[in-house]
Amino acid sequence: MATNLLESIHSPADLRRLPAAQLKGLADELRECVLQNVSKTGGHLSSNLGTVELTIALHYVFNTPDDRLVWDVGHQTYPHKILTGRRERMPTLRQLGGMSGFPRRDESEYDTFGTAHSSTSISAALGMALAARQKGEDRKAIAVIGDGAMTAGMAFEALNNAGVERDARLLVVLNDNDMSISPPVGALNRYLAQLMSGNFYAAAKSVGKTVLGPVPPLFELAKRIEQGAKGMVVPATLFEKFGFNYIGPIDGHDLESLIPTLENIRELMARQSGPQFLHVVTKKGQGYKLAEADPVAYHGPGKFDPAIGLVPPAQPPKQTFTQVFGQWLCDMAAQDKRLVGITPAMREGSGMVEFHRRFPDRYYDVGIAEQHAVTFAAGLACEGLKPVVAIYSTFLQRAYDQLIHDVAIQKLPMVLALDRAGVVGADGATHAGNYDIAYLRCIPHVSVACPADERECRQLLSTAFAQDHPVAVRYPRGAGAGVAPLADLDALPFGKAEVRRQGQRLAILAFGTLLYPALQAAERLGATVVNMRWAKPLDLDMLRDVASRHEALVTVEEGVVMGGAGSAVAEALAAEGRVMPLLQLGLPDEFIEHGDPARLLSLAGLDAAGIEAAIRTRFGELAALAAPVLKAVG
């Protein structure tokens, strides 16, 4: 497809110079550009195909970047990036040193707010609108919220605040595609569906066609004023009760409706007519039939041929930690009827599809509402059920207060299955699970398990489920060392470590999957290796024994060094008055950018070569004198 129009667009100012008649052609080119680039790099596809026309219309009508445009969630912004001068960088999307898959303030002045999770846009845009008012600046703020993000409490907190700011130049655009990452859930989704298909409005619209149809000029006039007049026949909406002027729903792929509607809203905002709410309906995967048919599969695909679509690999891929968790969840649920599974809108990502199919009455998707998920689980636990909350490490951060006040203080038993612990690769700093050990181990009554491989993951999940207090089991994205899980549900001893390699002088204490590169480094260093398994509680008996038999200790973890498992070891040694050299290896005190996970770990010095080099640098003499090869155990 020729890209003459798109190649002429280097900024939204160029877009605004185009006649409206050319925008449909531009939309076709933009959609093709997104498809071709994502097929080569991987990334978010369905959500971006669905926002092409909406992106064009917003930049065409509003004076960006002077008018602030906030996208929520951030994985629907590839068309926005292309139209704001970053088309030529699309081949670097989500690659190390390349362009982020989410809005970033340090990447472009058009990325007014970083939005990589969800439900923050209305709060941020309201802040921008009121800042403009306070500074006497005539600018507008637009929040585009979609993909289930309206299910989060924070969005409604912001609506509640914004509704009383009658002179705020704020527009909230609800990009309603009837789809979050997982299928939509909850009463809000039902409400929106009823709003779009209400019989009263449908009947009124039908009558209008019957009466005005024979008179084409009048019918055309009715079409033009339809959205504005709809308030006469549709009862007041929830959003109007919040104090917004509600407009919609309108077709988010129809530029002939979108642009005049946005122009009218722009004039209302100029007259300070209070906060505006535009409800647009879009389709995920729009324009690419395969993504339209299966938007979940094409939500975040890897590389693929657009002409063919996603093809199963020739050889079955290695089992992932997520799959290990999903199988354990089903097996344990079959054995213990008290088990209930909870996810905050991440059924597929957390491996709960089969559990949902087999145990629908014990499966709860609460929407993008992590705080509610944890306190909801606490309520279930109060009544004797055994909740398992499947939640990404980075998203549990949102429920930190609930974890302390509603779970830990009451010592309620539950399993927190923390997927995506450690570096996550292409999604970058916003999705990295680098902090869970540090932010969990300081909470009383909370334990933290760090399985080294797939087999231990299943076993430690069983251990966690058997406890009478909250236990987090952290595991990374993707596959591990390839150690096949056992079929049974046997647990490992609570809070106990194991020696995996016996050496001398130096001992490496490994937490989690970095056990395996630590073992490789130890072969060259002649060091002892301990698979610690638990960041909290530490196996103090093992620590005392290892410390007494070695001259120096090294801790290794795929988490931040500050406050992490290595810090726990240092605290334990200090508490016993034991002074000995200790090297703590882990992630540095900086946000880890997007890129291949193995490469990111290598850059952080957490592959076998990096671990060996760090030890030799710190303990050169001990490493040189250690036996080069000693027999492994375990």
Coordinates of N, CA and C in Angstrom, one line a residue, residues 29-243:
E29 N -3.9 3.9 5.8 CA -2.4 3.8 5.8 C -1.9 3.6 7.2
L30 N -2.4 4.4 8.2 CA -2.0 4.3 9.5 C -2.2 2.9 10.1
R31 N -3.4 2.3 9.8 CA -3.7 1.0 10.3 C -2.7 0.0 9.7
E32 N -2.4 0.1 8.4 CA -1.5 -0.8 7.8 C -0.1 -0.6 8.4
C33 N 0.3 0.6 8.7 CA 1.6 0.9 9.3 C 1.7 0.2 10.7
V34 N 0.7 0.3 11.5 CA 0.7 -0.4 12.8 C 0.8 -1.9 12.6
L35 N 0.0 -2.5 11.7 CA 0.0 -3.9 11.5 C 1.4 -4.4 11.0
Q36 N 2.0 -3.8 10.1 CA 3.2 -4.2 9.5 C 4.4 -4.1 10.5
N37 N 4.4 -3.1 11.3 CA 5.4 -2.9 12.3 C 5.3 -3.8 13.4
V38 N 4.1 -4.0 14.0 CA 4.0 -4.9 15.1 C 4.2 -6.4 14.7
S39 N 3.9 -6.7 13.5 CA 4.2 -8.1 13.0 C 5.7 -8.4 13.0
K40 N 6.5 -7.3 12.9 CA 8.0 -7.5 12.9 C 8.6 -7.4 14.2
T41 N 8.0 -6.7 15.1 CA 8.7 -6.5 16.5 C 7.9 -7.2 17.6
G42 N 6.6 -7.5 17.3 CA 5.8 -7.9 18.4 C 5.3 -6.7 19.2
G43 N 4.3 -6.9 20.0 CA 3.7 -5.7 20.7 C 2.2 -5.8 20.8
H44 N 1.6 -4.7 21.2 CA 0.2 -4.7 21.3 C -0.5 -4.4 20.0
L45 N -1.4 -5.2 19.5 CA -1.9 -5.0 18.2 C -3.4 -4.7 18.2
S46 N -4.2 -5.5 18.8 CA -5.7 -5.3 18.7 C -6.1 -4.0 19.2
S47 N -5.6 -3.6 20.4 CA -6.0 -2.3 21.0 C -5.6 -1.1 20.1
N48 N -4.5 -1.2 19.4 CA -4.0 -0.1 18.6 C -4.7 0.0 17.2
L49 N -5.1 -1.2 16.7 CA -5.9 -1.2 15.5 C -7.3 -0.5 15.7
G50 N -7.7 -0.6 17.0 CA -9.0 -0.1 17.3 C -9.1 1.4 17.6
T51 N -7.9 2.1 17.7 CA -7.9 3.5 18.0 C -7.4 4.4 16.9
V52 N -7.3 3.8 15.7 CA -6.7 4.6 14.6 C -7.6 5.9 14.3
E53 N -8.9 5.7 14.1 CA -9.7 6.9 13.7 C -9.8 7.8 14.9
L54 N -9.9 7.3 16.1 CA -10.0 8.2 17.3 C -8.8 9.0 17.4
T55 N -7.6 8.4 17.2 CA -6.3 9.1 17.3 C -6.3 10.3 16.3
I56 N -6.6 9.9 15.1 CA -6.6 11.0 14.0 C -7.6 12.1 14.4
A57 N -8.8 11.8 14.8 CA -9.8 12.8 15.1 C -9.3 13.7 16.3
L58 N -8.7 13.1 17.3 CA -8.3 13.9 18.4 C -7.2 14.9 18.1
H59 N -6.2 14.4 17.3 CA -5.1 15.3 16.9 C -5.6 16.3 15.9
Y60 N -6.6 16.0 15.1 CA -7.1 16.8 14.0 C -7.8 18.0 14.6
V61 N -8.6 17.7 15.7 CA -9.5 18.7 16.3 C -8.8 19.6 17.4
F62 N -8.0 18.9 18.2 CA -7.4 19.6 19.3 C -5.9 20.1 18.9
N63 N -5.5 21.1 19.6 CA -4.2 21.7 19.3 C -3.1 21.1 20.1
T64 N -2.8 19.8 19.9 CA -1.8 19.1 20.6 C -0.4 19.6 20.1
P65 N 0.6 19.7 20.9 CA 0.6 19.2 22.3 C 0.2 20.3 23.3
D66 N -0.2 21.5 22.8 CA -0.6 22.6 23.7 C -1.8 22.1 24.5
D67 N -2.8 21.5 23.8 CA -3.9 20.8 24.5 C -3.3 19.4 24.9
R68 N -3.5 19.1 26.2 CA -2.9 17.9 26.7 C -3.8 16.6 26.5
L69 N -3.1 15.6 25.9 CA -3.8 14.4 25.5 C -3.2 13.3 26.3
V70 N -4.0 12.6 27.2 CA -3.5 11.6 28.1 C -4.2 10.3 27.7
W71 N -3.4 9.3 27.4 CA -3.9 8.0 26.9 C -3.9 7.0 28.1
D72 N -5.0 6.2 28.2 CA -5.1 5.3 29.3 C -6.0 4.1 28.8
V73 N -5.5 2.9 28.7 CA -4.2 2.5 29.1 C -3.2 2.7 27.9
G74 N -1.9 2.7 28.3 CA -0.9 3.2 27.3 C -0.7 2.3 26.1
H75 N -1.2 1.0 26.2 CA -0.9 0.1 25.1 C -1.9 0.4 23.8
Q76 N -2.6 1.5 23.8 CA -3.4 1.8 22.6 C -2.8 3.1 21.9
T77 N -1.5 3.3 22.1 CA -1.0 4.6 21.6 C 0.0 4.5 20.4
Y78 N 0.1 3.3 19.7 CA 1.0 3.3 18.6 C 0.5 4.2 17.5
P79 N -0.8 4.4 17.1 CA -1.1 5.4 16.1 C -0.7 6.8 16.6
H80 N -0.9 7.1 17.9 CA -0.5 8.4 18.4 C 1.0 8.6 18.2
K81 N 1.8 7.6 18.5 CA 3.2 7.7 18.3 C 3.6 8.0 16.8
I82 N 3.0 7.3 15.9 CA 3.3 7.4 14.5 C 2.9 8.8 14.0
L83 N 1.8 9.4 14.5 CA 1.4 10.7 14.0 C 2.1 11.8 14.7
T84 N 2.9 11.5 15.7 CA 3.6 12.6 16.5 C 5.1 12.5 16.2
G85 N 5.5 12.1 15.0 CA 6.9 12.2 14.6 C 7.8 11.0 14.9
R86 N 7.1 9.8 15.2 CA 7.9 8.7 15.6 C 7.7 7.5 14.7
R87 N 7.2 7.7 13.5 CA 6.9 6.6 12.5 C 8.2 5.9 12.2
E88 N 9.3 6.6 11.9 CA 10.5 6.0 11.5 C 11.2 5.2 12.7
R89 N 10.8 5.4 13.9 CA 11.3 4.6 15.0 C 10.5 3.4 15.4
M90 N 9.4 3.2 14.6 CA 8.5 2.0 14.9 C 9.3 0.7 14.8
P91 N 10.3 0.5 13.9 CA 11.0 -0.8 13.9 C 11.8 -1.0 15.2
T92 N 12.0 0.0 16.1 CA 12.7 -0.2 17.3 C 11.7 -0.4 18.5
L93 N 10.5 -0.5 18.2 CA 9.4 -0.6 19.2 C 9.7 -1.7 20.2
R94 N 9.8 -1.4 21.5 CA 10.0 -2.3 22.6 C 11.3 -3.1 22.6
Q95 N 12.3 -2.6 21.8 CA 13.6 -3.2 21.7 C 14.5 -2.4 22.6
L96 N 15.6 -3.1 23.0 CA 16.6 -2.4 23.9 C 17.1 -1.1 23.2
G97 N 17.0 0.0 23.9 CA 17.5 1.3 23.3 C 16.5 1.9 22.4
G98 N 15.4 1.2 22.1 CA 14.4 1.7 21.1 C 13.2 2.4 21.8
M99 N 12.1 2.5 21.0 CA 10.9 3.3 21.5 C 10.1 2.4 22.4
S100 N 9.6 3.0 23.4 CA 8.7 2.4 24.4 C 7.4 2.0 23.8
G101 N 6.8 0.9 24.3 CA 5.4 0.6 23.9 C 4.3 1.4 24.6
F102 N 4.7 2.3 25.4 CA 3.8 3.1 26.2 C 4.2 4.6 26.1
P103 N 3.3 5.5 26.5 CA 3.6 6.9 26.5 C 4.7 7.2 27.5
R104 N 5.7 8.0 27.2 CA 6.7 8.4 28.1 C 7.0 9.9 27.9
R105 N 7.0 10.6 29.0 CA 7.3 12.0 28.9 C 8.6 12.4 28.4
D106 N 9.6 11.5 28.6 CA 11.0 11.8 28.2 C 11.2 11.4 26.7
E107 N 10.1 10.8 26.1 CA 10.3 10.4 24.7 C 9.7 11.4 23.7
S108 N 8.6 12.1 24.1 CA 8.0 13.1 23.2 C 7.2 14.1 24.0
E109 N 7.2 15.3 23.6 CA 6.3 16.3 24.2 C 4.8 16.0 24.0
Y110 N 4.5 15.1 23.1 CA 3.1 14.7 22.9 C 2.7 13.7 23.9
D111 N 3.6 13.0 24.6 CA 3.3 12.0 25.6 C 3.3 12.8 26.9
T112 N 2.1 13.4 27.2 CA 2.0 14.3 28.3 C 2.0 13.6 29.7
F113 N 1.8 12.3 29.7 CA 1.8 11.6 31.0 C 2.1 10.1 30.7
G114 N 2.9 9.5 31.6 CA 3.2 8.1 31.4 C 2.1 7.2 31.9
T115 N 1.5 6.4 31.0 CA 0.4 5.6 31.4 C 0.6 4.2 30.8
A116 N 1.2 3.3 31.7 CA 1.5 2.0 31.2 C 0.6 0.9 31.9
H117 N -0.1 1.3 33.0 CA -1.0 0.4 33.6 C -2.4 0.9 33.2
S118 N -3.2 1.3 34.1 CA -4.5 1.8 33.8 C -5.2 2.7 34.8
S119 N -6.2 3.4 34.4 CA -7.1 4.1 35.2 C -6.6 5.4 35.9
T120 N -5.5 5.9 35.4 CA -4.9 7.1 36.0 C -5.2 8.4 35.2
S121 N -5.7 8.2 34.0 CA -5.8 9.3 33.0 C -6.7 10.4 33.5
I122 N -7.8 10.1 34.0 CA -8.8 11.2 34.4 C -8.2 12.0 35.5
S123 N -7.5 11.4 36.5 CA -6.9 12.1 37.6 C -5.8 13.1 37.0
A124 N -4.9 12.5 36.1 CA -3.8 13.3 35.6 C -4.4 14.4 34.7
A125 N -5.4 14.2 33.9 CA -5.9 15.2 33.0 C -6.6 16.3 33.8
L126 N -7.3 15.9 34.8 CA -7.9 16.9 35.7 C -6.9 17.8 36.3
G127 N -5.8 17.2 36.8 CA -4.7 18.0 37.3 C -4.2 19.0 36.3
M128 N -4.0 18.5 35.1 CA -3.5 19.4 34.0 C -4.5 20.5 33.7
A129 N -5.8 20.2 33.7 CA -6.8 21.2 33.4 C -6.9 22.3 34.5
L130 N -6.8 21.8 35.7 CA -6.8 22.8 36.8 C -5.5 23.6 36.9
A131 N -4.4 23.0 36.6 CA -3.2 23.7 36.5 C -3.2 24.8 35.5
A132 N -3.8 24.5 34.3 CA -4.0 25.6 33.3 C -4.9 26.7 33.8
R133 N -5.9 26.4 34.5 CA -6.8 27.4 35.1 C -6.0 28.3 36.0
Q134 N -5.3 27.6 36.9 CA -4.5 28.4 37.9 C -3.5 29.3 37.3
K135 N -2.9 28.8 36.2 CA -1.8 29.6 35.5 C -2.4 30.6 34.5
G136 N -3.7 30.6 34.3 CA -4.3 31.5 33.4 C -4.1 31.1 31.9
E137 N -3.9 29.8 31.6 CA -3.6 29.4 30.3 C -4.8 28.8 29.6
D138 N -5.0 29.1 28.4 CA -6.2 28.6 27.7 C -5.9 27.3 27.0
R139 N -5.8 26.3 27.7 CA -5.5 25.0 27.1 C -6.5 24.0 27.6
K140 N -6.7 22.9 26.9 CA -7.6 21.9 27.3 C -6.9 20.6 27.6
A141 N -7.6 19.7 28.4 CA -7.0 18.4 28.7 C -8.0 17.3 28.4
I142 N -7.5 16.3 27.7 CA -8.3 15.2 27.2 C -7.8 13.9 27.8
A143 N -8.6 13.1 28.4 CA -8.3 11.8 28.9 C -9.0 10.8 28.1
V144 N -8.2 9.9 27.5 CA -8.8 8.8 26.7 C -8.7 7.5 27.5
I145 N -9.8 7.0 28.0 CA -9.7 5.9 28.9 C -10.5 4.7 28.3
G146 N -9.8 3.5 28.2 CA -10.5 2.3 27.6 C -9.9 1.0 28.1
D147 N -10.2 0.0 27.4 CA -9.7 -1.4 27.7 C -10.0 -1.8 29.1
G148 N -11.2 -1.5 29.6 CA -11.6 -1.9 30.9 C -11.1 -1.0 32.0
A149 N -10.4 0.1 31.7 CA -9.8 0.9 32.8 C -10.9 1.6 33.6
M150 N -12.1 1.8 33.1 CA -13.1 2.4 33.8 C -13.6 1.5 35.0
T151 N -13.2 0.3 35.1 CA -13.6 -0.6 36.2 C -12.8 -0.3 37.5
A152 N -11.8 0.5 37.4 CA -11.0 0.7 38.6 C -11.5 1.9 39.4
G153 N -11.4 1.7 40.7 CA -11.9 2.7 41.6 C -11.3 4.1 41.4
M154 N -10.0 4.1 41.0 CA -9.4 5.4 40.9 C -10.0 6.3 39.8
A155 N -10.5 5.6 38.7 CA -11.2 6.4 37.7 C -12.5 7.1 38.3
F156 N -13.2 6.4 39.1 CA -14.4 7.0 39.7 C -14.1 8.0 40.8
E157 N -13.0 7.9 41.5 CA -12.5 8.9 42.4 C -12.2 10.2 41.6
A158 N -11.6 10.0 40.4 CA -11.3 11.2 39.6 C -12.6 11.8 39.1
L159 N -13.5 11.0 38.6 CA -14.8 11.5 38.1 C -15.5 12.3 39.2
N160 N -15.5 11.8 40.4 CA -16.2 12.4 41.5 C -15.5 13.8 41.8
N161 N -14.2 13.9 41.7 CA -13.5 15.2 41.9 C -13.8 16.1 40.8
A162 N -13.7 15.6 39.5 CA -13.9 16.5 38.4 C -15.3 17.1 38.2
G163 N -16.3 16.3 38.7 CA -17.7 16.8 38.5 C -18.0 18.1 39.1
V164 N -17.3 18.5 40.1 CA -17.6 19.7 40.8 C -16.8 20.9 40.3
E165 N -15.9 20.6 39.4 CA -15.0 21.7 38.8 C -15.7 22.2 37.6
R166 N -16.7 23.0 37.7 CA -17.5 23.4 36.6 C -16.8 24.2 35.5
D167 N -15.7 24.9 35.8 CA -15.0 25.6 34.8 C -13.7 24.9 34.3
A168 N -13.6 23.6 34.6 CA -12.4 22.9 34.1 C -12.6 22.5 32.7
R169 N -11.6 22.8 31.9 CA -11.6 22.5 30.4 C -11.1 21.0 30.3
L170 N -12.0 20.1 30.6 CA -11.6 18.7 30.7 C -12.6 17.9 29.8
L171 N -12.1 17.0 29.0 CA -12.9 16.0 28.3 C -12.4 14.6 28.6
V172 N -13.3 13.8 29.0 CA -13.0 12.4 29.2 C -13.6 11.6 28.0
V173 N -12.8 10.9 27.3 CA -13.3 10.1 26.1 C -13.2 8.6 26.6
L174 N -14.4 8.0 26.7 CA -14.5 6.6 27.0 C -14.4 5.8 25.7
N175 N -13.2 5.1 25.5 CA -13.1 4.3 24.3 C -13.6 2.9 24.7
D176 N -14.9 2.7 24.4 CA -15.6 1.5 24.8 C -15.5 0.5 23.7
N177 N -14.6 -0.5 23.9 CA -14.5 -1.6 22.9 C -15.0 -2.9 23.5
D178 N -15.7 -2.8 24.6 CA -16.3 -4.1 25.2 C -15.2 -5.1 25.4
M179 N -14.0 -4.6 25.8 CA -12.9 -5.6 25.9 C -11.8 -5.0 26.7
S180 N -11.4 -5.7 27.8 CA -10.2 -5.4 28.4 C -9.2 -6.4 27.9
I181 N -8.1 -6.7 28.6 CA -7.3 -7.8 28.1 C -8.0 -9.1 28.2
S182 N -8.7 -9.3 29.3 CA -9.6 -10.5 29.4 C -11.0 -10.0 29.1
P183 N -11.9 -10.9 28.9 CA -13.3 -10.5 28.6 C -13.8 -9.6 29.7
P184 N -14.7 -8.6 29.3 CA -15.1 -7.6 30.2 C -16.0 -8.2 31.3
V185 N -16.0 -7.6 32.5 CA -16.7 -8.1 33.6 C -17.4 -7.0 34.3
G186 N -18.4 -7.3 35.2 CA -18.9 -6.4 36.1 C -20.1 -5.6 35.7
A187 N -20.7 -4.9 36.7 CA -21.9 -4.2 36.4 C -21.7 -3.0 35.5
L188 N -20.6 -2.3 35.5 CA -20.4 -1.2 34.6 C -20.4 -1.6 33.2
N189 N -19.8 -2.8 32.9 CA -19.9 -3.3 31.5 C -21.3 -3.5 31.1
R190 N -22.1 -4.1 32.0 CA -23.5 -4.4 31.6 C -24.3 -3.0 31.4
Y191 N -23.9 -2.1 32.3 CA -24.6 -0.8 32.1 C -24.3 -0.1 30.8
L192 N -23.0 -0.1 30.4 CA -22.7 0.4 29.1 C -23.3 -0.3 27.9
A193 N -23.4 -1.6 28.0 CA -24.1 -2.4 27.0 C -25.5 -2.0 26.9
Q194 N -26.2 -1.8 28.0 CA -27.6 -1.4 28.0 C -27.7 0.0 27.5
L195 N -26.8 0.8 27.8 CA -26.9 2.2 27.3 C -26.8 2.3 25.8
M196 N -26.0 1.4 25.2 CA -25.8 1.4 23.8 C -27.0 0.7 23.1
S197 N -27.7 -0.2 23.8 CA -28.7 -1.0 23.1 C -30.1 -0.7 23.7
G198 N -30.2 0.4 24.5 CA -31.5 0.6 25.1 C -32.6 0.7 24.2
N199 N -33.7 0.0 24.5 CA -34.8 -0.1 23.7 C -35.5 1.2 23.4
F200 N -35.5 2.1 24.5 CA -36.1 3.3 24.3 C -35.5 4.2 23.2
Y201 N -34.2 4.3 23.3 CA -33.5 5.0 22.3 C -33.6 4.4 20.9
A202 N -33.5 3.1 20.9 CA -33.6 2.4 19.6 C -34.9 2.6 19.0
A203 N -36.0 2.6 19.8 CA -37.3 2.8 19.3 C -37.5 4.2 18.8
A204 N -36.9 5.2 19.5 CA -37.0 6.6 19.1 C -36.3 6.8 17.8
K205 N -35.2 6.2 17.7 CA -34.4 6.4 16.5 C -35.1 5.8 15.3
S206 N -35.8 4.6 15.5 CA -36.5 4.0 14.4 C -37.7 4.9 14.0
V207 N -38.4 5.5 15.0 CA -39.5 6.4 14.6 C -39.0 7.6 13.8
G208 N -37.8 8.1 14.2 CA -37.3 9.2 13.5 C -37.0 8.9 12.0
K209 N -36.5 7.7 11.8 CA -36.3 7.2 10.4 C -37.6 7.1 9.6
T210 N -38.6 6.6 10.3 CA -39.9 6.4 9.7 C -40.5 7.7 9.3
V211 N -40.5 8.7 10.2 CA -41.1 10.0 9.9 C -40.3 10.8 8.9
L212 N -39.0 10.8 9.1 CA -38.1 11.7 8.3 C -37.5 11.1 7.1
G213 N -37.6 9.8 7.0 CA -37.0 9.1 5.9 C -37.4 9.6 4.5
P214 N -38.7 9.8 4.3 CA -39.2 10.3 2.9 C -38.7 11.7 2.6
V215 N -38.2 12.4 3.6 CA -37.8 13.8 3.3 C -36.3 13.8 3.5
P216 N -35.4 13.5 2.5 CA -34.0 13.4 2.7 C -33.3 14.6 3.4
P217 N -33.6 15.8 3.1 CA -32.9 16.9 3.8 C -33.2 16.9 5.3
L218 N -34.4 16.6 5.7 CA -34.7 16.5 7.1 C -34.1 15.3 7.8
F219 N -34.0 14.2 7.0 CA -33.4 13.0 7.6 C -31.9 13.3 7.8
E220 N -31.3 14.0 6.8 CA -29.9 14.3 7.0 C -29.7 15.2 8.2
L221 N -30.6 16.2 8.4 CA -30.5 17.1 9.5 C -30.6 16.3 10.8
A222 N -31.5 15.3 10.8 CA -31.7 14.5 12.0 C -30.5 13.7 12.4
K223 N -29.8 13.2 11.3 CA -28.6 12.5 11.6 C -27.5 13.3 12.2
R224 N -27.5 14.6 11.7 CA -26.4 15.5 12.2 C -26.6 15.9 13.7
I225 N -27.9 16.0 14.1 CA -28.1 16.4 15.5 C -28.5 15.2 16.4
E226 N -28.4 14.0 15.8 CA -28.8 12.9 16.6 C -28.1 12.8 18.0
Q227 N -26.8 12.9 18.0 CA -26.1 12.7 19.2 C -26.4 13.8 20.2
G228 N -26.6 15.0 19.8 CA -26.9 16.1 20.7 C -28.3 15.9 21.2
A229 N -29.2 15.4 20.4 CA -30.6 15.3 20.8 C -30.9 14.1 21.6
K230 N -30.0 13.1 21.6 CA -30.3 11.9 22.3 C -30.7 12.0 23.7
G231 N -30.1 13.1 24.4 CA -30.4 13.3 25.8 C -31.9 13.5 26.0
M232 N -32.7 13.8 24.9 CA -34.1 14.0 25.1 C -34.8 12.7 25.3
V233 N -34.2 11.6 24.8 CA -35.0 10.3 24.9 C -34.3 9.3 25.7
V234 N -33.0 9.5 26.1 CA -32.3 8.6 27.0 C -32.3 9.1 28.4
P235 N -32.6 8.4 29.4 CA -32.6 8.9 30.8 C -31.1 9.3 31.1
A236 N -31.1 10.2 32.1 CA -29.7 10.7 32.5 C -28.8 9.6 32.8
T237 N -27.6 9.7 32.4 CA -26.6 8.6 32.5 C -25.9 8.7 33.9
L238 N -25.2 7.7 34.2 CA -24.3 7.7 35.4 C -23.3 8.8 35.4
F239 N -22.8 9.1 34.2 CA -21.7 10.1 34.1 C -22.3 11.5 34.3
E240 N -23.5 11.7 33.9 CA -24.2 13.0 34.1 C -24.4 13.2 35.6
K241 N -24.7 12.1 36.3 CA -24.9 12.2 37.8 C -23.6 12.6 38.4
F242 N -22.4 12.3 37.8 CA -21.1 12.8 38.3 C -20.9 14.2 38.0
G243 N -21.7 14.9 37.2 CA -21.5 16.3 36.9 C -21.0 16.5 35.5

